[in-house]
GROMACS .gro file of C-alpha atoms in nm:
model
  117
    1MET     CA    1   1.534  -1.135  -1.396
    2ILE     CA    2   1.454  -1.238  -1.027
    3VAL     CA    3   1.578  -0.998  -0.810
    4GLY     CA    4   1.422  -1.175  -0.503
    5VAL     CA    5   1.148  -1.389  -0.413
    6GLY     CA    6   0.929  -1.389  -0.019
    7ILE     CA    7   0.687  -1.666   0.113
    8ASP     CA    8   0.462  -1.625   0.435
    9VAL     CA    9   0.104  -1.818   0.534
   10VAL     CA   10  -0.096  -1.649   0.766
   11ASP     CA   11  -0.323  -1.887   1.069
   12VAL     CA   12  -0.625  -1.666   0.967
   13ALA     CA   13  -0.777  -1.741   1.337
   14ARG     CA   14  -0.430  -1.652   1.503
   15PHE     CA   15  -0.467  -1.341   1.284
   16ALA     CA   16  -0.827  -1.213   1.394
   17ALA     CA   17  -0.778  -1.266   1.767
   18THR     CA   18  -0.469  -1.072   1.716
   19LEU     CA   19  -0.668  -0.828   1.564
   20GLN     CA   20  -0.896  -0.797   1.833
   21ARG     CA   21  -0.660  -0.775   2.104
   22VAL     CA   22  -0.459  -0.557   1.930
   23PRO     CA   23  -0.693  -0.296   1.900
   24GLY     CA   24  -0.383  -0.002   1.767
   25LEU     CA   25  -0.268  -0.319   1.494
   26ARG     CA   26  -0.502  -0.274   1.191
   27ASP     CA   27  -0.417   0.063   1.205
   28ARG     CA   28  -0.030  -0.021   1.173
   29LEU     CA   29   0.008  -0.277   0.950
   30PHE     CA   30  -0.315  -0.150   0.744
   31THR     CA   31  -0.338   0.085   0.447
   32PRO     CA   32  -0.749   0.294   0.495
   33ASP     CA   33  -0.849   0.080   0.208
   34GLU     CA   34  -0.747  -0.249   0.317
   35ARG     CA   35  -0.856  -0.151   0.706
   36GLU     CA   36  -1.199  -0.184   0.583
   37LEU     CA   37  -1.165  -0.596   0.465
   38ALA     CA   38  -1.222  -0.902   0.678
   39ASP     CA   39  -1.048  -1.065   0.878
   40ARG     CA   40  -0.980  -1.327   0.533
   41SER     CA   41  -0.884  -1.089   0.274
   42LEU     CA   42  -0.606  -0.910   0.589
   43ALA     CA   43  -0.487  -1.223   0.659
   44ALA     CA   44  -0.411  -1.311   0.330
   45ARG     CA   45  -0.298  -0.892   0.317
   46PHE     CA   46  -0.042  -0.949   0.570
   47ALA     CA   47   0.126  -1.306   0.430
   48ALA     CA   48   0.221  -1.037   0.095
   49LYS     CA   49   0.309  -0.778   0.369
   50GLU     CA   50   0.562  -1.044   0.460
   51ALA     CA   51   0.664  -1.187   0.153
   52ILE     CA   52   0.781  -0.893  -0.002
   53ALA     CA   53   0.986  -0.803   0.264
   54LYS     CA   54   1.123  -1.131   0.170
   55ALA     CA   55   1.175  -1.039  -0.092
   56LEU     CA   56   1.386  -0.735  -0.069
   57GLY     CA   57   1.549  -0.883   0.176
   58ALA     CA   58   1.369  -0.821   0.554
   59PRO     CA   59   1.557  -0.485   0.485
   60PRO     CA   60   1.499  -0.285   0.915
   61GLY     CA   61   1.311  -0.010   0.926
   62MET     CA   62   1.041  -0.081   0.591
   63SER     CA   63   0.676   0.070   0.660
   64TRP     CA   64   0.372  -0.156   0.605
   65GLN     CA   65   0.174   0.107   0.490
   66ASP     CA   66   0.411   0.170   0.170
   67ALA     CA   67   0.322  -0.137   0.067
   68THR     CA   68  -0.023  -0.268  -0.050
   69VAL     CA   69  -0.250  -0.513  -0.186
   70ARG     CA   70  -0.511  -0.457  -0.440
   71ARG     CA   71  -0.758  -0.687  -0.653
   72VAL     CA   72  -0.848  -0.669  -1.000
   73ALA     CA   73  -1.126  -0.805  -1.145
   74GLY     CA   74  -1.022  -1.096  -1.303
   75ALA     CA   75  -0.644  -1.088  -1.273
   76GLN     CA   76  -0.401  -1.188  -1.038
   77PRO     CA   77  -0.380  -0.922  -0.760
   78VAL     CA   78  -0.144  -0.587  -0.764
   79VAL     CA   79   0.132  -0.466  -0.556
   80GLU     CA   80   0.191  -0.084  -0.559
   81VAL     CA   81   0.501   0.049  -0.301
   82THR     CA   82   0.570   0.408  -0.190
   83GLY     CA   83   0.790   0.579   0.112
   84THR     CA   84   1.032   0.267   0.237
   85VAL     CA   85   0.949  -0.028   0.026
   86LEU     CA   86   0.942   0.177  -0.297
   87ALA     CA   87   1.301   0.306  -0.148
   88ARG     CA   88   1.450  -0.052  -0.140
   89ALA     CA   89   1.316  -0.197  -0.453
   90ALA     CA   90   1.461   0.104  -0.596
   91GLU     CA   91   1.763   0.062  -0.475
   92LEU     CA   92   1.813  -0.357  -0.629
   93GLY     CA   93   1.635  -0.236  -0.919
   94VAL     CA   94   1.319  -0.374  -0.894
   95THR     CA   95   1.002  -0.273  -1.141
   96ARG     CA   96   0.786  -0.521  -1.075
   97PHE     CA   97   0.587  -0.759  -0.852
   98HIS     CA   98   0.447  -1.085  -0.887
   99LEU     CA   99   0.224  -1.163  -0.682
  100SER     CA  100   0.015  -1.462  -0.536
  101ILE     CA  101  -0.224  -1.582  -0.310
  102SER     CA  102  -0.391  -1.844  -0.153
  103HIS     CA  103  -0.630  -1.918   0.070
  104ASP     CA  104  -0.679  -2.319   0.233
  105ALA     CA  105  -0.804  -2.490   0.579
  106GLY     CA  106  -0.757  -2.122   0.767
  107ILE     CA  107  -0.415  -2.036   0.626
  108ALA     CA  108  -0.423  -1.748   0.350
  109SER     CA  109  -0.048  -1.794   0.182
  110ALA     CA  110   0.139  -1.517  -0.047
  111MET     CA  111   0.457  -1.599  -0.233
  112VAL     CA  112   0.700  -1.317  -0.476
  113VAL     CA  113   0.847  -1.186  -0.698
  114ALA     CA  114   1.045  -0.908  -0.650
  115GLU     CA  115   1.147  -0.918  -1.077
  116ARG     CA  116   1.408  -0.621  -1.222
  117ASP     CA  117   1.405  -0.573  -1.608
   0.00000   0.00000   0.00000
């Protein structure tokens, strides 16, 4: 059963400029592993984290670092949740996330479906 759906789009150039202008933002939004990625990939991961939050009803207090997007060679990206995001998912009975990420014309987009058994 679908619990929630979230979608987000990010202008890659604008996001990269914001990361340059606000140096602490990279550390606040991304896990140590994610921080090493190129700006294009960070924009897509930010869109994914926004979409995850929206699929969970965007409650206040969720930490950006409690959702991680991992690439798996030859497969769709994987969502890993901990802490505040895991707690919200458990509250809603979410047992899995389905994530799709796309890039086109300088835009990174992500769509998430939160599902429970």
